[in-house]
Coordinates of C-alpha atoms in Angstrom, one line a residue:
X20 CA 0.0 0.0 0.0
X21 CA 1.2 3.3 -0.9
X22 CA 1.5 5.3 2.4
X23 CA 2.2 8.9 2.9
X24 CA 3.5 10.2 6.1
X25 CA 2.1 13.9 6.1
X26 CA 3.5 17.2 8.5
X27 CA 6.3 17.2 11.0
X28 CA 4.5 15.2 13.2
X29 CA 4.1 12.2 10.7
X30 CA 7.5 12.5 9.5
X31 CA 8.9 12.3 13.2
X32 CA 6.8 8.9 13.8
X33 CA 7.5 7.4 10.4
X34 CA 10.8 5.1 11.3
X35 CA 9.0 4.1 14.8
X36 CA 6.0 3.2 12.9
X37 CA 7.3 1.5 10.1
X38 CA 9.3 -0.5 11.8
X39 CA 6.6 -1.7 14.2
X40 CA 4.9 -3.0 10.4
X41 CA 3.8 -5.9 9.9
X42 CA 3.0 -5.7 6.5
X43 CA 5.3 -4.0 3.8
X44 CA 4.2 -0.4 2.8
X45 CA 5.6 1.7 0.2
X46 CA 6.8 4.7 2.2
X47 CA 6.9 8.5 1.5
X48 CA 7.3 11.0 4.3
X49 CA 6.5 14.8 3.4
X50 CA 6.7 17.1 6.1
X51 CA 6.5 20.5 4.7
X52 CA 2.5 20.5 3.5
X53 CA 3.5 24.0 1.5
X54 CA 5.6 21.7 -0.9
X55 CA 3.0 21.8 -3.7
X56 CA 5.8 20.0 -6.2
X57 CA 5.8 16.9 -3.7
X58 CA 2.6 17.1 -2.4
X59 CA 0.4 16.7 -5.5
X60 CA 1.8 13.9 -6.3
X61 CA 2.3 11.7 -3.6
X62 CA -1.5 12.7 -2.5
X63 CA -2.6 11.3 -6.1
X64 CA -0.3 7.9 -5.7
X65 CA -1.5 7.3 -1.7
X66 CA -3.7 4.5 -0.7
X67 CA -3.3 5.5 3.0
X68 CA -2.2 8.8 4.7
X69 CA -1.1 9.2 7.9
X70 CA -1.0 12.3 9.5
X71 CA -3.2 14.7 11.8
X72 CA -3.8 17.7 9.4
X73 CA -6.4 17.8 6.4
X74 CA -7.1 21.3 5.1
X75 CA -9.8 22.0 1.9
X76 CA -7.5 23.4 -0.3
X77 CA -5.1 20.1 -0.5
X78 CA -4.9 18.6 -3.6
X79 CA -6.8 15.5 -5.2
X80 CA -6.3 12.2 -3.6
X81 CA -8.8 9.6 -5.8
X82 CA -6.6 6.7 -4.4
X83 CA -7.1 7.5 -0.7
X84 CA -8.6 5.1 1.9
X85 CA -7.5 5.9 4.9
X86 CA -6.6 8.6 6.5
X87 CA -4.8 7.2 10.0
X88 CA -4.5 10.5 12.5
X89 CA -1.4 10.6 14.6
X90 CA -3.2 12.1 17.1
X91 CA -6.2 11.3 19.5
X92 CA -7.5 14.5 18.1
X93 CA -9.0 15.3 15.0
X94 CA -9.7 18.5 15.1
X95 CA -7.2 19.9 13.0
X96 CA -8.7 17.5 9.7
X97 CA -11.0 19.0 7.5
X98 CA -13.6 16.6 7.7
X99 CA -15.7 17.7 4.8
X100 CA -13.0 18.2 2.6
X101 CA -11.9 15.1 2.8
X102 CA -12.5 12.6 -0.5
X103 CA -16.0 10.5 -0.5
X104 CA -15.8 7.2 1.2
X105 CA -12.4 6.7 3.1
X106 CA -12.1 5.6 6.8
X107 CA -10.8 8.2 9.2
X108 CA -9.1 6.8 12.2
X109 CA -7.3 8.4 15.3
X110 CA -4.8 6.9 17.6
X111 CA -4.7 5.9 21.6
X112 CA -2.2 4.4 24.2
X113 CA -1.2 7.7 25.6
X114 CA -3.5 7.5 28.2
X115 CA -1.3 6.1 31.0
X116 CA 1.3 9.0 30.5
X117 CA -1.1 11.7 30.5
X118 CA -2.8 10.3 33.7
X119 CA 0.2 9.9 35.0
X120 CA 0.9 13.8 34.1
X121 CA -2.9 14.9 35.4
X122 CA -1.8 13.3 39.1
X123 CA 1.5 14.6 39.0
X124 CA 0.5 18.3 38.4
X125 CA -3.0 17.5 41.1
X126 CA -0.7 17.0 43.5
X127 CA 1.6 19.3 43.0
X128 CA -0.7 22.0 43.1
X129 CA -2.7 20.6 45.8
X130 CA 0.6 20.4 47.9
X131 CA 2.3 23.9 46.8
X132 CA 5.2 21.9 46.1
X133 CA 6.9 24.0 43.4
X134 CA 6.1 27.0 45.5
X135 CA 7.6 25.4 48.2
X136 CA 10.9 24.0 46.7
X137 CA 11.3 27.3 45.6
X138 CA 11.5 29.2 48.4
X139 CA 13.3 26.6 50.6
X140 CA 16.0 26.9 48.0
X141 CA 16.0 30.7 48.2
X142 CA 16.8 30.3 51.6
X143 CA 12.9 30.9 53.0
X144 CA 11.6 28.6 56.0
X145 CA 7.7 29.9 54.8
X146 CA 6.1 26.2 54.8
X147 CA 7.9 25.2 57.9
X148 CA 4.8 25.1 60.7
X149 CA 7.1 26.1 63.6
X150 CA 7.9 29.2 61.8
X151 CA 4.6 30.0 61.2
X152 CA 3.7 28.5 57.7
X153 CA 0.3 27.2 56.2
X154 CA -0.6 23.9 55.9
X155 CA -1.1 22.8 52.7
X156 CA -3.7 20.6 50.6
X157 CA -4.2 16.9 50.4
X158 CA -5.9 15.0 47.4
X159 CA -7.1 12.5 50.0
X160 CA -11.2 12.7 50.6
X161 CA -11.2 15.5 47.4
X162 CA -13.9 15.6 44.1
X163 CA -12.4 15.2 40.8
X164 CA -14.8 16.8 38.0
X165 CA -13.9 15.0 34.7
X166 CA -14.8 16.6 31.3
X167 CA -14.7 14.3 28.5
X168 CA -15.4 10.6 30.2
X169 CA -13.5 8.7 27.3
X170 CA -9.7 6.2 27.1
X171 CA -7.9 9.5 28.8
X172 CA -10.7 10.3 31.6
X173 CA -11.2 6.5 32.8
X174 CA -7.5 6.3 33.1
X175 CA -6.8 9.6 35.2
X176 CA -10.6 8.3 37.1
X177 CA -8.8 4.9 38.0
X178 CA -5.8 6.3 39.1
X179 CA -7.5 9.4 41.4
X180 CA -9.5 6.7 43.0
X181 CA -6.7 4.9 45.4
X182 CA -5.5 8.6 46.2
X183 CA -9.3 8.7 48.1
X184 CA -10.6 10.5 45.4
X185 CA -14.4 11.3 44.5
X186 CA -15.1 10.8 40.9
X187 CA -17.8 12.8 38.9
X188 CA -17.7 13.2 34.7
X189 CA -19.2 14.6 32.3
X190 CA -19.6 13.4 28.8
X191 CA -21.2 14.9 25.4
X192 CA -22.1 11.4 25.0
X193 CA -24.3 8.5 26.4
X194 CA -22.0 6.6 29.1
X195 CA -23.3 2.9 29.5
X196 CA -20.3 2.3 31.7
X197 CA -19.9 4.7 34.7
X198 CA -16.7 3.0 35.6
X199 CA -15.1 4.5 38.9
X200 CA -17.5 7.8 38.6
X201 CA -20.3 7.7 41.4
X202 CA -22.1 10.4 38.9
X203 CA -22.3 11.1 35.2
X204 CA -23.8 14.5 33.5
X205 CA -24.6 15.4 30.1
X206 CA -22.4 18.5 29.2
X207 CA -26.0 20.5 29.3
X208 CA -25.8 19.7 32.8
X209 CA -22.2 20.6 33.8
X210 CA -23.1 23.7 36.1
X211 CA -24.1 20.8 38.0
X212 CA -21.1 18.9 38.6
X213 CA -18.8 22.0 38.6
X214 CA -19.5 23.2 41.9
X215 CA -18.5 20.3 43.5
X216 CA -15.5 19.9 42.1
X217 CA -12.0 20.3 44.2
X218 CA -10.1 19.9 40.8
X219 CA -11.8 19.8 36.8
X220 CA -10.3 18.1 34.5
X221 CA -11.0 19.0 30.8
X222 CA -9.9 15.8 28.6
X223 CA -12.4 16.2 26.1
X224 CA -12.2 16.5 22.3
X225 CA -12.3 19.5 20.5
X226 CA -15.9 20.0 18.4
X227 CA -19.1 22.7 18.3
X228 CA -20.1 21.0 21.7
X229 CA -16.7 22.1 23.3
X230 CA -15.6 25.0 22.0
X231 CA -15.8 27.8 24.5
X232 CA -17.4 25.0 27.1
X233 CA -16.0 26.6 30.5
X234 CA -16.7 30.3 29.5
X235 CA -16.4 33.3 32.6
X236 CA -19.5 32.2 34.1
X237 CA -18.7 28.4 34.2
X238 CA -15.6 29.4 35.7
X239 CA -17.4 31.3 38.6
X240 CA -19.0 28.3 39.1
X241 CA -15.8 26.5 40.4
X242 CA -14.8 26.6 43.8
X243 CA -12.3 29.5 44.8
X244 CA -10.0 27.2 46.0
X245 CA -10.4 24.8 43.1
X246 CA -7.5 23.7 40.2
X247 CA -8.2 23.3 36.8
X248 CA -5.9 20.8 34.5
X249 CA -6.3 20.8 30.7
X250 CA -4.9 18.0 29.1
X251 CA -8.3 18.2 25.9
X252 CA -7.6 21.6 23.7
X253 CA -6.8 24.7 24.6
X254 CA -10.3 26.5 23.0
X255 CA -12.3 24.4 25.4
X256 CA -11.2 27.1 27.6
X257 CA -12.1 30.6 27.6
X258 CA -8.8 32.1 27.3
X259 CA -8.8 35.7 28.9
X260 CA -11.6 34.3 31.1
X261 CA -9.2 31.4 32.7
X262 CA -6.3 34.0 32.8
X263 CA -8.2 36.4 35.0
X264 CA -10.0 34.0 37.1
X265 CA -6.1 32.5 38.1
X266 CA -4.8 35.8 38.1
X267 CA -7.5 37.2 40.6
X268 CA -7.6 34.1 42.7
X269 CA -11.1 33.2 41.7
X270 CA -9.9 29.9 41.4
X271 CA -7.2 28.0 43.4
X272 CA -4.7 27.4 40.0
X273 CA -4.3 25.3 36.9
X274 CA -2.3 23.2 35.4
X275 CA -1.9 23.4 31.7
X276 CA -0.3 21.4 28.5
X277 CA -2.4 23.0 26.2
X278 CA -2.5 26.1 24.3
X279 CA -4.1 28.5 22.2
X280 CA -0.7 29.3 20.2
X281 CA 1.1 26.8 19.1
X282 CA 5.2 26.6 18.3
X283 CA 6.0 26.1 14.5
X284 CA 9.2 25.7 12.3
X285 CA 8.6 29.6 11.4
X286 CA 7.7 30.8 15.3
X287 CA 10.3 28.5 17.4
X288 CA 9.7 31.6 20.2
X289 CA 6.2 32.2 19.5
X290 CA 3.7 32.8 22.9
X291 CA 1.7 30.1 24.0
X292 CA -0.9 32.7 25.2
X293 CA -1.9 36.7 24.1
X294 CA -1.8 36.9 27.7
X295 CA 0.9 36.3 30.5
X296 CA 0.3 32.8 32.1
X297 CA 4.2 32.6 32.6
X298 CA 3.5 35.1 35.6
X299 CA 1.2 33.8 37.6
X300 CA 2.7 31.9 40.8
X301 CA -0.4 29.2 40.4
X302 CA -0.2 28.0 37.1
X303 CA 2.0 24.8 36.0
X304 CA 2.6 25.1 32.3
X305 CA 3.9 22.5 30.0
X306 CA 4.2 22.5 26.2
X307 CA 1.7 19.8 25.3
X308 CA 4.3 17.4 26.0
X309 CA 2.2 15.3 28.7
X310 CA 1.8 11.9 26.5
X311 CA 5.6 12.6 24.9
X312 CA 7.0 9.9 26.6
X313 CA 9.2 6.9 26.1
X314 CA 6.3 4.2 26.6
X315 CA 3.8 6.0 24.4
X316 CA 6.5 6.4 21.6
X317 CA 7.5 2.4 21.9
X318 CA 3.6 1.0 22.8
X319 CA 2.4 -1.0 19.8
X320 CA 0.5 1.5 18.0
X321 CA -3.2 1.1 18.5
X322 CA -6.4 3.2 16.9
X323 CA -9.9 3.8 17.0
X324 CA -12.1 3.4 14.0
X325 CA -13.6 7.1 13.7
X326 CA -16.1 6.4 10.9
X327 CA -16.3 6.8 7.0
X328 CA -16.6 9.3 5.5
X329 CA -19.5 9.6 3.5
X330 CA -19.5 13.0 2.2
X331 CA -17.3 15.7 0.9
X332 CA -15.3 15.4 -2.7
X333 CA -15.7 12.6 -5.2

């Protein structure tokens, strides 16, 4: 099968994937999608692309059938301008590093622990109780609020729960399964579940459902003392509505590997953020990096069949 590795991100995958084949391909890896003298081509020979970008004004591909995301998100494919017919599919097996990542930065926060190591280093005794420092949090006996109760929300739900955690979610979706989660909402229902909360979790998918989901008044909803960790897509969040409520201490902090700017090969320095995040004292920030780990790069690859595609270009 003719197979075309398409982007950066494709091209950085391709040896780990093909050698993980089992079957023979015939391999071409393109990573610059402004290459219109490669791309037309290879698009027209491939049988199967692999690759997490579609956009409508890519050329014709009357050969495709599949088009494998390397990502659990699809977000960034043009669904309807994709050709008639083909089978979209995305990826999984990250789940146990980013679960690993959404209790690492809980408790972190929860404890004050970079605050902490911080100031001990500088010299400061501030956390020490016989010099008059606060106590600080425990996860033990706490709520965790899950948005987006799929592969990545069971995990971090099955993981919280032998910490002493309380599990509540939220799904766009019908949940047959509640799993560790002693209540499920609708996302119509989240003001619900968000007061309650000790710590949300957004780990949902990126769609018209989602966009914009926890706006400025959701966000009042929260606890004052609550965290929020966004492991799903940056646009889930209201951007300058998240960046006031940490920076006014409407909400206890956050914890975040996703963004609303992105790095590319023409902005290696570009902003994550219009807005200072990098300044706040209660915000852990990562560059999307949570599932970047040696297990989820050497885990046989697994995916999820998305659906086919039954409309768009002939």
């Amino acid at each position: 099968m003719r197979t075309l590795f398409l982007g950066g991100l494709a091209a950085r995958v391709a040896p780990r994937i093909l050698d993980k084949m089992a079957e023979a391909v015939e391999p071409t890896v393109l990573a610059d999608l402004a290459d219109m003298q490669r791309l037309i081509p290879a698009l027209a020979e491939a049988e199967i692309v692999v690759g997490h970008i579609w956009k409508k004004d890519f050329p014709e591909a009357p050969r495709l059938k599949l088009l494998q995301a390397a990502t659990a998100g699809i977000d960034m494919i043009d669904v309807p301008a994709l050709p008639r017919g083909i089978t979209i599919c995305n990826v999984f097996g990250h789940e146990p590093a980013i679960a690993e990542y959404v209790l690492m930065t809980m408790l972190a926060l929860t404890h004050r622990l970079i605050g902490t190591v911080t100031e001990f280093r500088a010299g400061s005794w501030a956390a020490h109780q016989p010099a008059g420092g606060a106590p600080h949090g425990e996860v033990f006996g706490k709520t965790l609020g899950i948005i987006g109760y799929g592969r990545i929300g069971r995990e971090v739900a099955r993981r919280a729960v032998p910490f002493g955690c309380k599990i509540v979610a939220a799904n766009r979706s019908p949940v047959a399964d509640k799993g560790e989660a002693s209540e499920l909402y609708p996302l119509a229902e989240l003001d619900r579940m968000l007061p309650q909360c000790d710590t949300v979790l957004v780990a949902a998918g990126l769609g018209p459902e989602t966009k914009g989901l926890l706006d400025a008044r959701r966000l009042s909803l929260m606890k004052p003392t609550a965290l929020l960790i966004n492991i799903g897509r940056a646009a889930i969040v209201d951007e300058e509505a998240l960046y006031g409520a940490l920076r006014d201490r409407r909400i206890g902090g956050a914890a975040l590997d996703v963004w609303w700017q992105h790095w590319d090969p023409g902005q290696p320095e570009r902003p994550p953020s219009r807005f200072p995040f990098h300044e706040l004292p209660n915000v852990i920030m990562t560059p999307h990096c949570s599932s970047f780990t040696e297990g989820t790069a050497d885990r046989p690859v697994s995916y999820t069949h998305l659906r086919a595609h039954e409309t768009g270009r002939n």
